[in-house]
Short mmCIF file of the N, C-alpha and C atoms (twelve columns), coordinates in Angstrom:
data_MODEL
# 
_entry.id   MODEL 
# 
loop_
_atom_site.group_PDB 
_atom_site.id 
_atom_site.type_symbol 
_atom_site.label_atom_id 
_atom_site.label_alt_id 
_atom_site.label_comp_id 
_atom_site.label_asym_id 
_atom_site.label_seq_id 
_atom_site.Cartn_x 
_atom_site.Cartn_y 
_atom_site.Cartn_z 
_atom_site.pdbx_PDB_model_num 
ATOM 1   N N  . MET A 1  180.548 120.415 181.946 1 
ATOM 2   C CA . MET A 1  180.071 118.916 181.266 1 
ATOM 3   C C  . MET A 1  180.394 118.395 179.931 1 
ATOM 4   N N  . MET A 2  180.562 118.815 178.673 1 
ATOM 5   C CA . MET A 2  180.969 118.560 177.776 1 
ATOM 6   C C  . MET A 2  182.251 117.854 177.638 1 
ATOM 7   N N  . ARG A 3  182.820 118.196 178.473 1 
ATOM 8   C CA . ARG A 3  184.190 117.163 178.419 1 
ATOM 9   C C  . ARG A 3  183.982 116.289 179.240 1 
ATOM 10  N N  . PHE A 4  182.939 115.631 180.330 1 
ATOM 11  C CA . PHE A 4  182.599 114.361 180.776 1 
ATOM 12  C C  . PHE A 4  181.528 114.210 179.998 1 
ATOM 13  N N  . LEU A 5  180.838 114.206 178.877 1 
ATOM 14  C CA . LEU A 5  180.584 113.617 178.199 1 
ATOM 15  C C  . LEU A 5  180.878 113.009 177.163 1 
ATOM 16  N N  . THR A 6  182.378 113.976 176.369 1 
ATOM 17  C CA . THR A 6  183.244 113.400 175.729 1 
ATOM 18  C C  . THR A 6  183.980 112.558 175.827 1 
ATOM 19  N N  . LEU A 7  184.375 112.026 177.379 1 
ATOM 20  C CA . LEU A 7  184.867 111.167 178.026 1 
ATOM 21  C C  . LEU A 7  184.457 109.951 178.160 1 
ATOM 22  N N  . PHE A 8  183.300 109.891 178.261 1 
ATOM 23  C CA . PHE A 8  182.216 109.188 179.192 1 
ATOM 24  C C  . PHE A 8  182.556 107.940 177.092 1 
ATOM 25  N N  . LEU A 9  180.932 108.830 176.378 1 
ATOM 26  C CA . LEU A 9  181.464 107.824 175.100 1 
ATOM 27  C C  . LEU A 9  182.294 107.798 174.525 1 
ATOM 28  N N  . THR A 10 183.622 108.386 174.554 1 
ATOM 29  C CA . THR A 10 184.883 107.393 174.036 1 
ATOM 30  C C  . THR A 10 185.184 106.236 174.764 1 
ATOM 31  N N  . LEU A 11 185.123 105.949 176.092 1 
ATOM 32  C CA . LEU A 11 184.780 104.977 177.013 1 
ATOM 33  C C  . LEU A 11 183.650 103.876 176.363 1 
ATOM 34  N N  . PHE A 12 183.218 104.338 175.883 1 
ATOM 35  C CA . PHE A 12 182.031 103.569 176.313 1 
ATOM 36  C C  . PHE A 12 182.149 102.417 174.667 1 
ATOM 37  N N  . LEU A 13 182.028 103.831 173.893 1 
ATOM 38  C CA . LEU A 13 182.386 102.393 171.942 1 
ATOM 39  C C  . LEU A 13 183.794 102.274 172.532 1 
ATOM 40  N N  . SER A 14 184.668 102.357 173.170 1 
ATOM 41  C CA . SER A 14 186.004 100.981 172.967 1 
ATOM 42  C C  . SER A 14 185.430 100.264 173.985 1 
ATOM 43  N N  . PHE A 15 184.537 100.349 174.686 1 
ATOM 44  C CA . PHE A 15 184.677 98.515  175.477 1 
ATOM 45  C C  . PHE A 15 183.179 98.384  174.639 1 
ATOM 46  N N  . GLN A 16 182.655 99.154  173.310 1 
ATOM 47  C CA . GLN A 16 181.863 98.398  172.760 1 
ATOM 48  C C  . GLN A 16 182.612 96.579  171.498 1 
ATOM 49  N N  . SER A 17 183.483 98.052  171.255 1 
ATOM 50  C CA . SER A 17 184.215 97.359  170.054 1 
ATOM 51  C C  . SER A 17 184.902 95.952  170.087 1 
ATOM 52  N N  . HIS A 18 184.885 95.456  171.490 1 
ATOM 53  C CA . HIS A 18 185.683 94.493  171.786 1 
ATOM 54  C C  . HIS A 18 184.860 93.585  173.301 1 
ATOM 55  N N  . ALA A 19 183.492 93.235  171.598 1 
ATOM 56  C CA . ALA A 19 182.926 92.039  172.869 1 
ATOM 57  C C  . ALA A 19 183.585 90.995  172.742 1 
ATOM 58  N N  . LYS A 20 182.729 89.537  173.106 1 
ATOM 59  C CA . LYS A 20 182.824 89.445  173.661 1 
ATOM 60  C C  . LYS A 20 182.376 88.080  172.529 1 
ATOM 61  N N  . LEU A 21 183.257 86.996  171.966 1 
ATOM 62  C CA . LEU A 21 182.497 86.195  170.750 1 
ATOM 63  C C  . LEU A 21 181.984 84.815  171.495 1 
ATOM 64  N N  . ASP A 22 181.130 84.649  171.240 1 
ATOM 65  C CA . ASP A 22 180.845 83.516  170.857 1 
ATOM 66  C C  . ASP A 22 181.282 82.106  170.774 1 
ATOM 67  N N  . ASP A 23 181.557 81.001  171.329 1 
ATOM 68  C CA . ASP A 23 182.637 80.130  170.828 1 
ATOM 69  C C  . ASP A 23 182.367 79.871  169.289 1 
ATOM 70  N N  . GLY A 24 183.384 79.202  167.998 1 
ATOM 71  C CA . GLY A 24 183.044 78.983  167.172 1 
ATOM 72  C C  . GLY A 24 183.991 78.797  166.102 1 
ATOM 73  N N  . LEU A 25 184.434 79.025  165.262 1 
ATOM 74  C CA . LEU A 25 186.018 79.564  164.546 1 
ATOM 75  C C  . LEU A 25 185.669 80.615  163.712 1 
ATOM 76  N N  . TYR A 26 186.901 81.999  163.758 1 
ATOM 77  C CA . TYR A 26 186.490 83.131  163.283 1 
ATOM 78  C C  . TYR A 26 187.906 83.086  162.851 1 
ATOM 79  N N  . ALA A 27 187.452 84.035  161.813 1 
ATOM 80  C CA . ALA A 27 188.795 84.861  161.076 1 
ATOM 81  C C  . ALA A 27 188.950 86.393  160.917 1 
ATOM 82  N N  . ASN A 28 189.868 86.377  161.189 1 
ATOM 83  C CA . ASN A 28 190.465 88.348  161.869 1 
ATOM 84  C C  . ASN A 28 191.211 88.090  160.444 1 
ATOM 85  N N  . LEU A 29 189.890 89.873  159.277 1 
ATOM 86  C CA . LEU A 29 190.858 90.136  158.112 1 
ATOM 87  C C  . LEU A 29 191.688 91.306  158.494 1 
ATOM 88  N N  . HIS A 30 192.504 91.507  158.699 1 
ATOM 89  C CA . HIS A 30 193.133 92.928  158.727 1 
ATOM 90  C C  . HIS A 30 193.317 93.811  157.435 1 
ATOM 91  N N  . THR A 31 192.361 94.906  157.662 1 
ATOM 92  C CA . THR A 31 192.717 95.673  156.034 1 
ATOM 93  C C  . THR A 31 192.992 97.844  156.619 1 
ATOM 94  N N  . ASN A 32 193.882 98.492  156.274 1 
ATOM 95  C CA . ASN A 32 193.538 99.601  156.389 1 
ATOM 96  C C  . ASN A 32 192.702 100.800 156.831 1 
ATOM 97  N N  . GLN A 33 191.126 99.819  156.855 1 
ATOM 98  C CA . GLN A 33 190.335 100.914 157.177 1 
ATOM 99  C C  . GLN A 33 189.769 100.650 158.386 1 
ATOM 100 N N  . GLY A 34 190.876 98.551  159.589 1 
ATOM 101 C CA . GLY A 34 190.764 98.098  160.803 1 
ATOM 102 C C  . GLY A 34 190.452 96.879  160.054 1 
ATOM 103 N N  . ASP A 35 190.519 96.135  160.848 1 
ATOM 104 C CA . ASP A 35 190.387 95.161  161.485 1 
ATOM 105 C C  . ASP A 35 188.283 94.062  161.435 1 
ATOM 106 N N  . ILE A 36 188.250 93.474  160.270 1 
ATOM 107 C CA . ILE A 36 187.189 92.812  160.448 1 
ATOM 108 C C  . ILE A 36 187.472 91.861  161.322 1 
ATOM 109 N N  . ILE A 37 185.873 91.393  161.957 1 
ATOM 110 C CA . ILE A 37 186.505 89.560  162.448 1 
ATOM 111 C C  . ILE A 37 184.232 88.657  162.035 1 
ATOM 112 N N  . ILE A 38 185.215 87.740  161.710 1 
ATOM 113 C CA . ILE A 38 184.595 86.436  160.647 1 
ATOM 114 C C  . ILE A 38 183.973 85.718  161.486 1 
ATOM 115 N N  . LYS A 39 182.585 85.233  161.753 1 
ATOM 116 C CA . LYS A 39 182.342 84.052  162.124 1 
ATOM 117 C C  . LYS A 39 182.280 83.207  161.145 1 
ATOM 118 N N  . LEU A 40 182.862 82.004  161.029 1 
ATOM 119 C CA . LEU A 40 183.378 80.846  159.807 1 
ATOM 120 C C  . LEU A 40 182.093 79.599  160.334 1 
ATOM 121 N N  . ALA A 41 181.039 79.245  159.129 1 
ATOM 122 C CA . ALA A 41 179.627 78.039  159.634 1 
ATOM 123 C C  . ALA A 41 179.945 77.434  159.873 1 
ATOM 124 N N  . PHE A 42 181.486 76.690  160.132 1 
ATOM 125 C CA . PHE A 42 181.688 75.285  159.615 1 
ATOM 126 C C  . PHE A 42 180.550 74.013  159.766 1 
ATOM 127 N N  . GLU A 43 179.527 74.407  160.874 1 
ATOM 128 C CA . GLU A 43 178.185 73.032  161.086 1 
ATOM 129 C C  . GLU A 43 177.030 73.643  159.799 1 
ATOM 130 N N  . LYS A 44 177.266 75.011  158.672 1 
ATOM 131 C CA . LYS A 44 176.581 74.797  157.513 1 
ATOM 132 C C  . LYS A 44 177.600 74.461  156.441 1 
ATOM 133 N N  . THR A 45 178.876 74.894  156.250 1 
ATOM 134 C CA . THR A 45 179.501 74.581  155.003 1 
ATOM 135 C C  . THR A 45 180.210 73.622  155.487 1 
ATOM 136 N N  . PRO A 46 181.191 73.502  156.002 1 
ATOM 137 C CA . PRO A 46 182.091 72.175  156.116 1 
ATOM 138 C C  . PRO A 46 182.999 72.932  155.039 1 
ATOM 139 N N  . LEU A 47 183.133 72.152  154.046 1 
ATOM 140 C CA . LEU A 47 184.388 72.251  153.325 1 
ATOM 141 C C  . LEU A 47 184.294 73.896  152.552 1 
ATOM 142 N N  . THR A 48 183.745 74.480  152.626 1 
ATOM 143 C CA . THR A 48 183.694 75.820  152.661 1 
ATOM 144 C C  . THR A 48 184.382 76.552  153.549 1 
ATOM 145 N N  . VAL A 49 184.895 76.266  154.468 1 
ATOM 146 C CA . VAL A 49 185.932 76.853  155.799 1 
ATOM 147 C C  . VAL A 49 186.619 76.028  155.829 1 
ATOM 148 N N  . ILE A 50 187.246 74.725  155.742 1 
ATOM 149 C CA . ILE A 50 187.713 73.932  155.346 1 
ATOM 150 C C  . ILE A 50 189.092 74.287  153.804 1 
ATOM 151 N N  . ASN A 51 188.910 74.780  152.838 1 
ATOM 152 C CA . ASN A 51 189.191 75.006  152.166 1 
ATOM 153 C C  . ASN A 51 189.553 76.616  152.594 1 
ATOM 154 N N  . PHE A 52 188.295 77.823  153.140 1 
ATOM 155 C CA . PHE A 52 189.001 79.217  153.343 1 
ATOM 156 C C  . PHE A 52 190.399 79.135  154.588 1 
ATOM 157 N N  . VAL A 53 189.861 78.193  155.168 1 
ATOM 158 C CA . VAL A 53 191.587 77.871  156.656 1 
ATOM 159 C C  . VAL A 53 192.436 77.964  155.854 1 
ATOM 160 N N  . GLY A 54 192.121 76.529  154.846 1 
ATOM 161 C CA . GLY A 54 193.837 75.747  154.366 1 
ATOM 162 C C  . GLY A 54 193.605 77.654  153.210 1 
ATOM 163 N N  . LEU A 55 193.823 77.909  152.963 1 
ATOM 164 C CA . LEU A 55 194.145 78.976  151.759 1 
ATOM 165 C C  . LEU A 55 194.827 80.354  153.418 1 
ATOM 166 N N  . ALA A 56 194.088 80.358  153.637 1 
ATOM 167 C CA . ALA A 56 194.423 81.833  154.989 1 
ATOM 168 C C  . ALA A 56 195.882 80.698  155.064 1 
ATOM 169 N N  . GLU A 57 196.068 79.895  155.331 1 
ATOM 170 C CA . GLU A 57 196.378 79.764  156.798 1 
ATOM 171 C C  . GLU A 57 198.301 79.412  155.624 1 
ATOM 172 N N  . GLY A 58 197.794 79.053  154.403 1 
ATOM 173 C CA . GLY A 58 198.929 78.631  153.205 1 
ATOM 174 C C  . GLY A 58 199.068 77.674  153.127 1 
ATOM 175 N N  . LYS A 59 198.464 76.218  154.033 1 
ATOM 176 C CA . LYS A 59 198.877 75.113  154.048 1 
ATOM 177 C C  . LYS A 59 198.160 74.420  152.811 1 
ATOM 178 N N  . LYS A 60 197.542 74.717  151.786 1 
ATOM 179 C CA . LYS A 60 196.136 73.979  150.198 1 
ATOM 180 C C  . LYS A 60 196.135 75.229  149.389 1 
ATOM 181 N N  . HIS A 61 196.931 74.574  148.250 1 
ATOM 182 C CA . HIS A 61 197.404 75.385  147.441 1 
ATOM 183 C C  . HIS A 61 196.257 74.883  146.336 1 
ATOM 184 N N  . SER A 62 195.841 76.484  145.566 1 
ATOM 185 C CA . SER A 62 195.007 76.431  144.434 1 
ATOM 186 C C  . SER A 62 195.808 75.497  143.212 1 
ATOM 187 N N  . ASN A 63 194.578 75.692  141.872 1 
ATOM 188 C CA . ASN A 63 195.199 75.253  141.318 1 
ATOM 189 C C  . ASN A 63 195.044 77.023  140.381 1 
ATOM 190 N N  . ILE A 64 195.199 77.566  140.545 1 
ATOM 191 C CA . ILE A 64 195.470 78.996  139.461 1 
ATOM 192 C C  . ILE A 64 196.957 78.796  138.791 1 
ATOM 193 N N  . GLN A 65 196.768 78.300  137.732 1 
ATOM 194 C CA . GLN A 65 198.315 78.300  136.846 1 
ATOM 195 C C  . GLN A 65 198.790 79.841  135.922 1 
ATOM 196 N N  . ILE A 66 200.010 80.311  136.286 1 
ATOM 197 C CA . ILE A 66 200.270 81.674  136.233 1 
ATOM 198 C C  . ILE A 66 200.748 81.403  134.680 1 
ATOM 199 N N  . GLY A 67 200.031 82.660  134.493 1 
ATOM 200 C CA . GLY A 67 200.506 83.132  132.736 1 
ATOM 201 C C  . GLY A 67 198.913 82.681  132.272 1 
ATOM 202 N N  . LYS A 68 198.073 82.098  132.605 1 
ATOM 203 C CA . LYS A 68 196.711 82.030  132.229 1 
ATOM 204 C C  . LYS A 68 195.130 82.828  133.086 1 
ATOM 205 N N  . PRO A 69 194.179 82.864  132.035 1 
ATOM 206 C CA . PRO A 69 193.556 84.616  132.661 1 
ATOM 207 C C  . PRO A 69 192.844 83.621  133.764 1 
ATOM 208 N N  . PHE A 70 192.663 83.890  134.360 1 
ATOM 209 C CA . PHE A 70 191.293 83.318  135.700 1 
ATOM 210 C C  . PHE A 70 189.774 84.264  135.265 1 
ATOM 211 N N  . TYR A 71 189.035 82.954  134.495 1 
ATOM 212 C CA . TYR A 71 187.877 83.383  134.443 1 
ATOM 213 C C  . TYR A 71 187.034 81.789  133.941 1 
# 
């Protein structure tokens, strides 16, 4: 009985981790602790999302000057 319960819980939890996502724009962050999926609120903050996506894809460069402190 205990093996069945363990198997059932393992299967149940593994299916929960792959939940269906609503329509929208998402960012998938890969970390050493696992993946994080973030929904980007383009309707509320369009400029922030555009900057984030541009920096993440490498199409937008930041204005950070090399050799100078960032503050």
